[in-house]
DNA sequence: CTGAAAGCGCTTACAG
DNA sequence: CTGAAAGCGCTTACAG
């Protein structure tokens, strides 16, 4: 009979409800000790810790997030802050953040932002306070917003940025997760040179993105290392979107002496280059090689498939979340981390595949 | 001096802290009445409601989510459930859900799922219980997972699905947000016929997706309306991904009598078709017209730009969230809603642009 | 290294 | 239509 009652509509939620007192009783300790173990606090004897962990597992205990938040005057939530990144970038990053976050008994919330908003920092600080957020992860271009980061530092809000470290961050102890964009761009440029092409154009990314500058630096370094001069005519300003790739390519390919290769600093702009090449009846890579950066799904879905640089976006998200939570807990030794990139050679360049 | 103290590191969070008692005092009512207003409960005199709303606004009051959750034994959170949709689809939908959710004093959490997991329903029910989720919105293909939906109904969990309504839902009072996929596919097929092409192939989507079936039905209806017979040779099974589009196109274009147009039931597969056409040196749309469905950013970034069907994904997310919250509050009259689609004619077909 | 007491800011259940 | 009391399940601040 009892079973019937339990299975009735709406009663499903009452089937079990394990609270901290149950775990404390099961483990033979106080609730405060259970609390210490669940929050990975130090100063618990290993034997006690294990006893509690086993009891919690046996009972299927899940701490009540609301109670934790109310008592602690915080949310156990971290926010992912973004301003219209590409869909692929955002979903990959958030998937990494989410997984790491859940593993640590934290939650993740999403917060769209507007880089250009003059009150950006105030608004974000208000949101953080209202929602009692424990910390934030900043993605490009917010990760390069000096005013915002300064506000976060002033307010003592734990944060991690997904971007190469800016010089001013070194003194503030800011945490970064990134890929060595400069080295990657240098290596890719060297690869193109290795296919026998020397007249290589470059489409820069949004100037406010730290990574955009790094990539351009890598390109220049590779040219210099090969003893080549940089031809200013071959460098165009883009904004990491398809349209600016189209515009840059139109200018580049209309040159009296057009480039034999175009290195766009992300895949979307490279797709724009391909678009223009096709319109002009140019063969890729026979007439012109094209290279991107990011290895988004797009790079496989356009034709020909794009040679590009792969960043481990999902891992970067997980790493950022773990570093942030470690800092929130003031445990351990979180330090800025560079993750490995990888050159992906496909069919838009002429070298060996 | 006080200001100095308040602006010190870490003290920033203490600048203001308005709680329900402050609002009650300001408005001259009890905290229970404030609570009623904040939760949009009925049975509050309009004058009282307004008094409270003004007091709350004046003080900048934001209810403490943790306290609400603890006292109410629920989270005021809705979850967006998904299983690897395209990145563009997910970010658009979640952006709509998020905006609607915040406007109603609710929060949104993300929950990746695995359609094929035999314990899917149990796992989701456990998550819902552990996190005290108030409701869930299901995206394809989860929205077409009969077992999952039945479990939700049995457990009395409020839910909304983003998918055309299945017949069995009508009796259960299930809520759907969708676009009339069948009518859209029919209209698009008619458009292709209108450009003078009659040998139109169709690449079907994942069979478990309700929308995939609807689209195929629309294609068949348009053929029939034009007095044309369906040629089984011209219908291929795809799975909504690039690779299956490639495979289907290879078979189709190798036919002794290849189609003059290919209607892929989403953009990703259409990108696969374009890829194969380019490899074979076929001109699009001169040699073969290609059509997609969804109007993802991809459709503008491939070459030639794709003729496709636009769904208002973001609005669908907002609508789903509002319907769900209305059902959670048991207020009003939420009903399944069809949103308008739109044909987007670009350069992969031969008719007037 | 561990625990007993108080309290976080709301909603529920009840009363009127 | 409105309100007074109790309590949700944790963490904090303190004690030892």
XYZ file of C-alpha atoms (C1' of nucleotides) in Angstrom:
738
model
C 0.000 0.000 0.000
C 2.727 2.392 0.975
C 4.310 1.874 -2.385
C 1.130 2.792 -4.150
C 0.917 6.022 -2.242
C 4.514 6.867 -2.972
C 4.036 6.341 -6.673
C 1.021 8.566 -6.941
C 1.328 11.732 -9.001
C 3.378 14.436 -7.387
C 4.440 12.291 -4.471
C 7.442 11.100 -6.340
C 9.555 13.852 -4.859
C 8.997 12.512 -1.362
C 10.533 9.121 -1.952
C 13.765 10.033 -0.221
C 15.079 13.083 1.472
C 18.424 12.648 3.149
C 19.624 15.620 5.157
C 22.835 16.434 6.930
C 21.537 15.132 10.265
C 21.003 11.691 8.728
C 24.578 11.555 7.501
C 25.910 12.769 10.853
C 23.962 10.049 12.673
C 25.071 7.383 10.203
C 28.715 8.383 10.553
C 28.550 9.043 14.285
C 29.784 12.621 14.086
C 28.261 16.093 14.371
C 26.682 17.864 11.454
C 29.495 20.380 11.540
C 31.955 17.666 10.661
C 29.803 16.489 7.800
C 29.741 20.066 6.604
C 33.528 20.239 6.738
C 33.894 17.122 4.645
C 31.345 18.178 2.021
C 33.132 21.495 1.583
C 36.552 19.915 1.404
C 37.728 21.953 4.390
C 41.047 21.110 5.999
C 41.397 20.024 9.626
C 39.460 16.786 9.463
C 41.194 13.572 10.428
C 41.493 11.324 7.353
C 39.696 8.498 9.108
C 36.812 10.780 10.038
C 36.679 12.159 6.528
C 36.431 8.721 5.065
C 33.755 7.652 7.531
C 31.644 10.644 6.556
C 32.199 10.187 2.852
C 31.089 6.592 3.067
C 28.015 7.445 5.065
C 27.083 10.166 2.587
C 27.516 7.818 -0.310
C 25.567 5.021 1.355
C 22.655 7.328 2.000
C 22.875 9.086 -1.348
C 23.227 12.422 0.364
C 23.201 15.590 -1.721
C 23.623 18.856 0.171
C 20.710 21.241 -0.208
C 22.075 24.089 -2.269
C 19.554 26.584 -0.967
C 20.354 25.876 2.657
C 24.055 26.138 1.969
C 23.557 29.424 0.231
C 21.345 30.925 2.893
C 23.502 29.949 5.837
C 26.735 30.863 4.133
C 25.474 34.079 2.592
C 26.691 32.974 -0.777
C 25.388 30.915 -3.633
C 28.005 28.248 -4.370
C 27.521 29.415 -7.898
C 30.077 30.658 -10.384
C 29.076 32.715 -13.387
C 30.316 32.402 -16.933
C 30.464 35.928 -18.377
C 30.430 36.345 -22.145
C 29.689 38.821 -24.890
C 28.529 37.131 -28.104
C 31.372 34.710 -28.718
C 30.830 32.181 -31.484
C 28.257 29.549 -30.609
C 30.787 26.740 -30.882
C 33.198 28.469 -28.541
C 30.547 29.167 -25.952
C 29.007 25.701 -25.898
C 32.387 24.008 -25.648
C 33.621 26.255 -22.907
C 30.423 26.046 -20.904
C 30.389 22.304 -21.194
C 33.846 22.193 -19.617
C 32.964 24.671 -16.897
C 29.748 22.832 -16.107
C 31.381 19.447 -15.700
C 34.149 20.745 -13.432
C 31.714 22.787 -11.430
C 29.332 19.920 -10.734
C 32.185 17.694 -9.653
C 32.977 20.233 -6.938
C 29.429 20.658 -5.625
C 29.120 24.029 -7.283
C 26.654 25.339 -9.830
C 27.143 27.419 -12.944
C 25.077 30.330 -14.209
C 25.345 32.117 -17.524
C 25.642 35.869 -17.762
C 25.518 37.615 -21.149
C 27.266 41.003 -21.035
C 27.929 43.984 -23.252
C 31.574 44.894 -23.609
C 30.698 48.414 -24.753
C 28.340 49.244 -21.903
C 29.888 52.164 -19.994
C 28.368 50.780 -16.778
C 29.520 47.242 -17.424
C 31.608 46.890 -14.285
C 28.906 48.326 -12.015
C 26.229 46.133 -13.498
C 28.285 43.016 -13.124
C 29.237 43.872 -9.563
C 25.554 44.400 -8.765
C 24.641 41.065 -10.294
C 27.380 39.356 -8.326
C 26.166 40.902 -5.098
C 22.463 40.273 -5.713
C 23.024 36.654 -6.607
C 25.810 36.203 -4.026
C 27.978 34.691 -6.758
C 31.170 33.091 -5.516
C 33.254 33.969 -8.544
C 33.294 34.581 -12.285
C 34.960 33.246 -15.405
C 35.603 35.887 -18.074
C 35.729 34.979 -21.761
C 37.028 37.146 -24.607
C 36.585 40.032 -25.095
C 35.535 40.574 -21.455
C 38.751 38.890 -20.383
C 40.611 41.832 -21.887
C 38.439 44.540 -20.325
C 40.861 46.332 -18.070
C 38.230 48.385 -16.210
C 36.122 45.352 -15.435
C 39.061 43.364 -14.151
C 40.234 46.242 -11.992
C 36.766 46.477 -10.444
C 36.773 42.763 -9.730
C 40.166 43.053 -8.073
C 39.059 46.078 -6.012
C 35.901 44.327 -4.881
C 37.826 41.187 -3.996
C 35.754 38.975 -6.313
C 37.490 35.728 -7.285
C 37.871 35.506 -11.046
C 39.658 33.650 -13.821
C 40.102 34.940 -17.331
C 40.266 32.844 -20.474
C 42.869 34.834 -22.350
C 46.627 35.255 -22.536
C 47.900 37.081 -19.445
C 48.234 40.825 -19.883
C 51.281 42.389 -18.297
C 49.286 44.345 -15.709
C 47.835 41.111 -14.376
C 51.104 39.791 -13.119
C 51.140 42.162 -10.178
C 47.498 41.629 -9.233
C 47.871 37.878 -9.056
C 45.191 37.371 -11.690
C 44.509 33.854 -12.941
C 44.492 33.022 -16.657
C 43.821 29.967 -18.772
C 45.068 30.210 -22.317
C 46.828 28.759 -25.272
C 50.096 30.218 -26.471
C 48.525 32.051 -29.403
C 51.770 33.616 -30.458
C 53.665 30.344 -30.702
C 50.736 28.739 -32.515
C 50.517 31.524 -35.100
C 54.275 31.418 -35.557
C 54.244 27.672 -36.106
C 51.373 27.906 -38.564
C 53.074 30.670 -40.524
C 56.232 28.588 -40.627
C 54.194 25.682 -41.940
C 52.841 27.799 -44.798
C 56.352 28.989 -45.595
C 57.357 25.335 -45.623
C 54.871 24.656 -48.433
C 56.913 27.026 -50.572
C 54.733 30.124 -50.271
C 56.261 33.406 -49.133
C 53.685 36.052 -49.982
C 51.499 35.440 -46.954
C 48.751 37.889 -46.008
C 47.383 38.198 -42.497
C 43.897 39.214 -41.328
C 44.038 40.539 -37.804
C 41.328 39.959 -35.212
C 39.420 42.417 -33.030
C 42.036 44.764 -31.545
C 40.601 44.565 -28.035
C 41.215 40.811 -27.908
C 44.528 39.994 -26.292
C 44.729 36.798 -28.319
C 44.375 38.762 -31.567
C 47.557 40.682 -30.832
C 49.436 37.539 -29.903
C 48.502 35.861 -33.150
C 49.682 38.806 -35.181
C 52.953 38.828 -33.254
C 53.463 35.157 -34.029
C 52.944 35.814 -37.726
C 55.486 38.632 -37.687
C 58.021 36.584 -35.779
C 57.811 33.740 -38.260
C 58.364 36.114 -41.157
C 61.341 37.626 -39.442
C 62.795 34.225 -38.598
C 62.584 33.369 -42.291
C 64.354 36.592 -43.188
C 61.246 38.052 -44.838
C 60.068 41.634 -44.619
C 56.526 42.358 -43.535
C 54.554 43.924 -46.384
C 51.996 46.312 -44.780
C 49.794 45.939 -47.855
C 49.294 42.321 -46.905
C 47.975 42.999 -43.418
C 44.265 43.754 -42.988
C 42.202 44.566 -39.943
C 39.334 42.133 -39.266
C 36.900 41.652 -36.410
C 36.658 37.912 -36.013
C 33.455 37.725 -38.051
C 32.568 36.391 -41.480
C 31.829 39.800 -42.981
C 35.168 41.312 -42.080
C 36.855 38.253 -43.572
C 34.992 38.863 -46.815
C 35.986 42.517 -46.885
C 39.642 41.834 -46.156
C 39.781 39.094 -48.771
C 38.239 41.321 -51.410
C 40.932 43.919 -50.842
C 43.700 41.366 -50.691
C 42.707 39.490 -53.828
C 42.227 42.720 -55.787
C 45.855 43.669 -55.201
C 48.030 44.005 -58.328
C 50.207 41.351 -56.787
C 47.818 39.258 -54.668
C 49.046 37.009 -51.839
C 49.693 33.315 -52.416
C 48.358 32.489 -48.945
C 45.981 34.169 -46.499
C 46.199 33.526 -42.778
C 42.964 34.646 -41.124
C 43.206 34.802 -37.354
C 40.024 32.822 -36.893
C 37.915 30.302 -38.821
C 34.956 32.583 -39.434
C 37.091 35.124 -41.235
C 38.777 32.286 -43.125
C 35.314 31.164 -44.259
C 34.816 34.673 -45.586
C 38.089 34.415 -47.504
C 37.008 31.111 -49.046
C 33.699 32.681 -50.013
C 35.439 35.457 -51.932
C 37.913 33.047 -53.521
C 35.031 30.940 -54.841
C 33.209 33.980 -56.172
C 36.304 34.990 -58.078
C 36.716 31.502 -59.457
C 39.991 31.013 -57.609
C 41.043 27.467 -56.712
C 42.007 26.757 -53.121
C 44.770 25.838 -52.419
C 46.091 25.878 -56.021
C 45.629 29.611 -56.550
C 45.683 30.677 -52.946
C 46.139 28.845 -49.629
C 43.807 29.742 -46.781
C 44.331 29.168 -43.077
C 42.131 29.768 -40.038
C 42.399 29.518 -36.294
C 40.183 27.756 -33.705
C 39.126 24.519 -35.393
C 35.432 25.226 -35.044
C 33.017 22.725 -36.653
C 32.721 25.264 -39.449
C 36.288 24.528 -40.505
C 35.238 21.015 -41.471
C 31.963 22.011 -43.060
C 33.222 24.509 -45.582
C 34.972 23.563 -48.775
C 37.761 22.838 -48.962
C 38.166 21.779 -45.332
C 40.271 24.331 -43.539
C 43.806 24.102 -42.214
C 43.614 25.666 -38.765
C 44.811 25.647 -35.147
C 42.952 23.644 -32.545
C 42.500 24.995 -29.056
C 41.245 22.643 -26.327
C 38.312 24.919 -25.484
C 36.407 22.440 -23.353
C 39.459 21.613 -21.262
C 40.160 25.301 -20.890
C 36.679 25.729 -19.420
C 37.204 22.875 -16.973
C 40.588 24.209 -15.983
C 39.212 27.702 -15.434
C 36.416 26.405 -13.225
C 38.736 24.284 -11.105
C 41.180 27.143 -10.642
C 38.373 29.483 -9.699
C 36.864 27.135 -7.140
C 40.259 26.439 -5.668
C 40.767 30.170 -5.248
C 37.290 30.595 -3.754
C 38.113 27.949 -1.197
C 41.499 29.542 -0.673
C 42.866 26.063 -0.915
C 45.895 24.991 -2.848
C 47.936 26.844 -5.302
C 46.013 27.854 -8.391
C 48.312 29.312 -11.022
C 47.811 30.555 -14.559
C 47.918 27.705 -17.027
C 48.805 27.405 -20.702
C 47.187 24.461 -22.464
C 48.565 22.813 -25.617
C 47.393 23.789 -29.092
C 47.642 21.694 -32.203
C 48.052 22.420 -35.907
C 45.326 20.766 -37.976
C 46.354 20.403 -41.600
C 43.464 19.879 -43.988
C 42.820 20.770 -47.604
C 42.975 24.536 -47.869
C 46.771 24.506 -47.924
C 49.152 22.831 -50.278
C 51.639 20.951 -48.135
C 51.586 17.288 -47.099
C 48.335 16.372 -45.331
C 35.595 57.424 7.140
C 32.683 55.080 6.758
C 33.060 55.330 3.040
C 36.672 54.324 3.251
C 35.785 51.266 5.212
C 33.054 50.293 2.812
C 35.369 50.580 -0.140
C 38.049 48.388 1.344
C 38.761 45.076 -0.351
C 36.110 42.472 0.180
C 33.768 44.816 2.000
C 32.193 45.839 -1.216
C 29.498 43.205 -0.814
C 28.239 44.895 2.353
C 27.331 48.182 0.741
C 23.642 47.359 0.680
C 21.570 44.435 1.746
C 17.850 44.935 1.466
C 15.728 42.109 2.830
C 12.045 41.383 2.809
C 11.524 43.022 6.212
C 12.829 46.324 4.860
C 10.373 46.260 1.990
C 7.500 45.317 4.309
C 8.339 48.226 6.622
C 8.690 50.633 3.716
C 5.329 49.592 2.266
C 3.589 49.277 5.626
C 2.543 45.655 5.148
C 3.627 42.263 6.460
C 6.424 40.275 4.897
C 3.877 37.709 3.780
C 2.261 40.295 1.543
C 5.599 41.253 0.063
C 6.177 37.592 -0.603
C 2.820 37.333 -2.387
C 3.646 40.234 -4.647
C 7.126 39.022 -5.517
C 5.731 35.645 -6.512
C 2.894 37.111 -8.542
C 0.336 35.324 -6.381
C -3.321 36.233 -6.748
C -5.430 37.621 -3.913
C -3.595 40.871 -3.344
C -5.500 44.125 -3.666
C -4.142 46.072 -6.654
C -3.409 49.095 -4.491
C -1.436 46.966 -2.041
C 0.413 45.279 -4.866
C 1.447 48.595 -6.311
C 2.545 49.939 -2.933
C 4.781 46.930 -2.437
C 6.174 47.020 -5.957
C 7.124 50.651 -5.527
C 8.744 50.060 -2.173
C 10.720 47.143 -3.599
C 11.873 49.222 -6.526
C 12.781 52.200 -4.350
C 14.913 50.031 -2.119
C 16.363 47.990 -4.965
C 15.121 44.813 -3.358
C 16.101 41.466 -4.879
C 14.720 38.364 -3.169
C 17.372 36.042 -1.826
C 17.162 32.985 -4.038
C 18.623 30.674 -1.415
C 16.117 31.689 1.223
C 13.262 31.262 -1.197
C 14.500 27.858 -2.144
C 15.028 26.651 1.385
C 11.697 27.821 2.744
C 9.755 26.703 -0.279
C 11.532 23.369 -0.669
C 12.211 24.131 -4.271
C 14.839 25.967 -6.259
C 13.005 28.499 -8.443
C 15.194 27.036 -11.121
C 14.195 25.529 -14.432
C 16.523 23.224 -16.319
C 17.241 23.187 -20.022
C 17.765 19.551 -21.027
C 19.678 18.779 -24.205
C 21.641 16.086 -25.991
C 24.291 17.522 -28.306
C 22.210 19.813 -30.473
C 24.117 22.103 -32.809
C 25.962 24.853 -31.002
C 23.987 27.572 -32.754
C 20.679 25.990 -31.805
C 21.664 25.590 -28.179
C 23.047 29.087 -27.665
C 20.032 30.716 -29.294
C 17.540 28.692 -27.363
C 19.304 29.147 -24.058
C 19.565 32.865 -24.616
C 15.777 33.032 -25.014
C 15.127 30.819 -22.006
C 17.546 32.800 -19.872
C 16.008 36.182 -20.650
C 12.446 35.017 -19.977
C 13.486 33.214 -16.848
C 15.289 36.197 -15.302
C 12.314 38.443 -16.012
C 10.196 36.136 -13.842
C 12.602 35.926 -10.897
C 13.617 32.426 -11.876
C 16.993 30.958 -12.701
C 18.095 28.575 -15.445
C 20.441 25.629 -15.234
C 21.847 23.539 -18.059
C 21.628 19.766 -18.078
C 23.385 17.740 -20.768
C 21.744 14.328 -21.250
C 22.199 11.142 -23.223
C 19.210 10.121 -25.274
C 20.463 6.541 -25.515
C 21.043 6.026 -21.807
C 18.679 3.252 -20.675
C 18.414 4.951 -17.281
C 17.819 8.400 -18.732
C 14.443 8.966 -17.107
C 15.611 7.805 -13.675
C 18.724 9.927 -13.798
C 16.817 13.028 -14.790
C 14.189 12.451 -12.130
C 16.964 12.091 -9.550
C 18.597 15.300 -10.688
C 15.275 17.109 -10.536
C 14.655 15.883 -7.020
C 18.177 16.538 -5.733
C 18.235 20.057 -7.108
C 14.536 20.668 -6.348
C 14.100 21.866 -9.910
C 10.749 23.493 -10.574
C 10.449 22.313 -14.150
C 12.289 21.366 -17.321
C 12.324 22.288 -20.974
C 13.169 19.480 -23.362
C 14.945 20.050 -26.668
C 15.189 17.611 -29.575
C 15.741 14.704 -29.517
C 14.822 14.517 -25.822
C 11.544 16.205 -26.651
C 10.601 13.100 -28.610
C 11.637 10.590 -25.937
C 8.370 8.957 -25.054
C 9.662 7.153 -21.964
C 11.148 10.290 -20.506
C 8.014 12.319 -21.058
C 5.858 9.598 -19.539
C 8.076 9.605 -16.450
C 7.787 13.357 -16.155
C 4.016 13.132 -16.421
C 3.869 10.326 -13.829
C 6.054 12.255 -11.416
C 4.029 15.421 -11.894
C 7.036 17.452 -13.052
C 6.104 20.564 -15.049
C 7.672 20.434 -18.483
C 7.571 21.990 -21.932
C 8.926 20.383 -25.062
C 10.417 22.185 -28.021
C 9.065 19.965 -30.766
C 5.892 19.450 -32.788
C 3.200 17.868 -30.604
C 3.044 14.082 -30.836
C -0.412 12.573 -30.847
C -0.041 10.934 -27.460
C 0.617 14.302 -25.862
C -2.819 15.646 -26.523
C -4.374 13.537 -23.810
C -1.693 14.258 -21.225
C -2.030 18.009 -21.596
C 1.635 18.336 -22.555
C 2.925 21.750 -23.583
C 4.831 22.249 -26.846
C 6.558 25.118 -28.599
C 7.249 24.538 -32.254
C 7.245 25.669 -35.809
C 4.989 24.011 -38.335
C 7.770 21.975 -39.898
C 5.433 20.222 -42.276
C 4.007 23.414 -43.743
C 7.479 24.923 -43.971
C 8.898 21.935 -45.848
C 5.895 21.898 -48.122
C 6.262 25.565 -48.925
C 9.980 25.194 -49.588
C 9.418 22.218 -51.867
C 6.785 24.204 -53.731
C 9.278 27.028 -54.090
C 11.819 24.704 -55.691
C 9.152 23.349 -58.022
C 8.394 26.967 -58.884
C 11.960 27.450 -60.126
C 11.207 24.838 -62.774
C 12.871 21.851 -61.145
C 10.909 18.631 -60.646
C 13.508 15.985 -59.862
C 13.895 16.936 -56.192
C 15.739 14.645 -53.799
C 15.172 14.686 -50.051
C 17.571 13.865 -47.223
C 15.655 12.859 -44.125
C 16.713 13.745 -40.575
C 17.219 11.541 -37.532
C 14.157 9.274 -37.373
C 13.646 9.816 -33.643
C 13.144 13.548 -34.172
C 9.487 14.430 -34.526
C 10.397 17.427 -36.649
C 12.284 15.189 -39.088
C 9.117 13.261 -39.860
C 7.095 16.423 -40.287
C 9.567 17.825 -42.764
C 9.495 14.674 -44.845
C 5.697 14.748 -44.832
C 5.732 18.330 -46.071
C 8.015 17.348 -48.943
C 5.732 14.479 -49.915
C 2.617 16.635 -49.724
C 4.115 19.252 -52.019
C 5.039 16.613 -54.570
C 1.558 15.184 -54.461
C -0.036 18.605 -54.765
C 2.011 19.126 -57.917
C 0.859 15.788 -59.299
C 4.341 14.274 -59.027
C 5.177 10.750 -57.916
C 7.676 10.225 -55.141
C 10.761 8.457 -56.484
C 12.121 6.282 -53.610
C 15.566 6.425 -55.200
C 15.617 10.148 -54.441
C 14.998 9.809 -50.712
C 17.979 9.186 -48.423
C 18.233 8.712 -44.685
C 20.413 11.268 -42.915
C 21.111 12.046 -39.255
C 21.207 15.817 -39.127
C 25.011 15.893 -39.295
C 27.521 16.939 -41.920
C 28.826 13.429 -42.547
C 25.442 11.925 -43.312
C 24.801 14.796 -45.704
C 28.030 13.943 -47.517
C 27.118 10.288 -47.730
C 23.606 10.924 -49.022
C 24.863 13.428 -51.600
C 27.462 11.005 -52.890
C 24.783 8.398 -53.504
C 22.379 10.879 -55.003
C 24.868 12.484 -57.361
C 26.185 9.099 -58.517
C 22.731 8.113 -59.740
C 22.404 7.471 -63.488
C 19.815 10.189 -63.474
C 20.862 12.524 -60.657
C 18.435 14.983 -59.033
C 18.249 18.589 -60.179
C 17.674 19.764 -56.605
C 18.479 18.361 -53.156
C 16.436 19.340 -50.136
C 18.381 18.460 -46.977
C 16.271 18.632 -43.843
C 18.859 20.729 -42.030
C 21.696 23.103 -42.851
C 24.507 20.867 -41.690
C 23.513 18.130 -44.096
C 23.071 20.733 -46.815
C 26.650 21.839 -46.157
C 27.654 18.218 -46.741
C 25.808 18.237 -50.054
C 27.587 21.409 -51.136
C 30.898 19.844 -50.177
C 30.300 16.853 -52.457
C 29.010 19.057 -55.271
C 32.221 21.105 -55.155
C 34.374 18.013 -55.119
C 32.631 16.729 -58.212
C 33.049 20.088 -59.911
C 29.294 20.674 -60.017
C 28.027 24.248 -60.073
C 25.410 25.253 -57.525
C 22.686 26.172 -58.410
C 23.336 25.766 -62.148
C 23.918 22.009 -62.037
C 22.032 21.293 -58.857
C 20.033 23.397 -56.417
C 20.601 22.813 -52.718
C 18.307 23.698 -49.836
C 18.669 23.416 -46.072
C 16.564 24.008 -42.995
C 17.245 26.059 -39.808
C 19.084 29.153 -41.026
C 22.083 28.563 -38.812
C 25.030 30.970 -39.205
C 26.631 28.200 -41.236
C 24.094 28.744 -44.010
C 25.555 32.200 -44.637
C 29.164 31.131 -44.254
C 29.289 28.388 -46.841
C 29.390 28.976 -50.540
C 27.079 29.642 -52.171
C 24.942 31.016 -49.348
C 22.161 28.572 -48.634
C 18.447 28.848 -49.281
C 16.843 27.604 -46.080
C 13.998 27.917 -43.566
C 14.360 30.198 -40.583
C 12.973 29.174 -37.212
C 12.756 31.791 -34.463
C 14.807 29.679 -32.058
C 15.444 32.395 -29.503
C 11.778 33.343 -29.302
C 10.896 29.669 -29.009
C 13.141 29.463 -25.954
C 11.537 32.509 -24.376
C 8.077 31.196 -25.096
C 8.900 27.788 -23.629
C 10.239 29.349 -20.442
C 7.223 31.591 -19.979
C 4.818 28.725 -20.541
C 6.705 26.548 -18.114
C 6.787 29.151 -15.365
C 3.123 29.894 -15.870
C 2.390 26.204 -15.444
C 4.625 25.999 -12.373
C 2.687 28.846 -10.808
C -0.544 27.210 -11.930
C -1.518 30.614 -13.123
C -3.148 31.449 -16.396
C -3.715 29.332 -19.381
C -0.525 28.094 -20.964
C -1.216 26.355 -24.249
C 0.969 24.813 -26.930
C 2.182 27.433 -29.356
C 3.266 27.376 -32.991
C 5.629 30.193 -33.959
C 6.050 31.509 -37.503
C 8.773 30.239 -39.804
C 10.178 32.043 -42.807
C 11.651 30.981 -46.135
C 15.084 32.503 -46.696
C 16.022 32.516 -50.359
C 19.730 32.883 -51.019
C 22.081 31.706 -53.730
C 21.994 27.917 -53.676
C 18.734 27.847 -55.635
C 17.894 29.228 -59.020
C 14.711 31.225 -58.565
C 14.310 34.965 -57.982
C 16.243 36.154 -54.917
C 40.660 18.149 15.243
C 35.503 18.339 16.689
C 30.899 20.042 18.343
C 26.513 22.862 20.388
C 23.967 26.948 19.517
C 22.213 30.569 16.804
C 20.539 32.365 12.765
C 20.530 33.197 7.531
C 15.703 35.247 4.700
C 12.395 33.473 2.985
C 7.634 30.293 2.411
C 4.273 27.184 4.408
C 0.276 26.283 6.954
C -2.853 28.261 9.435
C -5.970 31.773 11.265
C -8.995 35.519 10.661
C -7.575 40.004 1.158
C -3.845 40.045 5.002
C -0.742 38.588 8.884
C 1.939 36.036 13.084
C 4.481 31.958 13.967
C 7.276 28.154 12.845
C 10.720 26.071 10.380
C 13.345 24.799 5.988
C 18.888 22.625 6.155
C 22.650 24.326 6.177
C 27.101 27.552 7.824
C 29.069 30.893 10.982
C 31.253 32.110 15.110
C 32.685 30.437 18.996
C 34.365 27.155 22.433
C 37.211 23.464 23.790
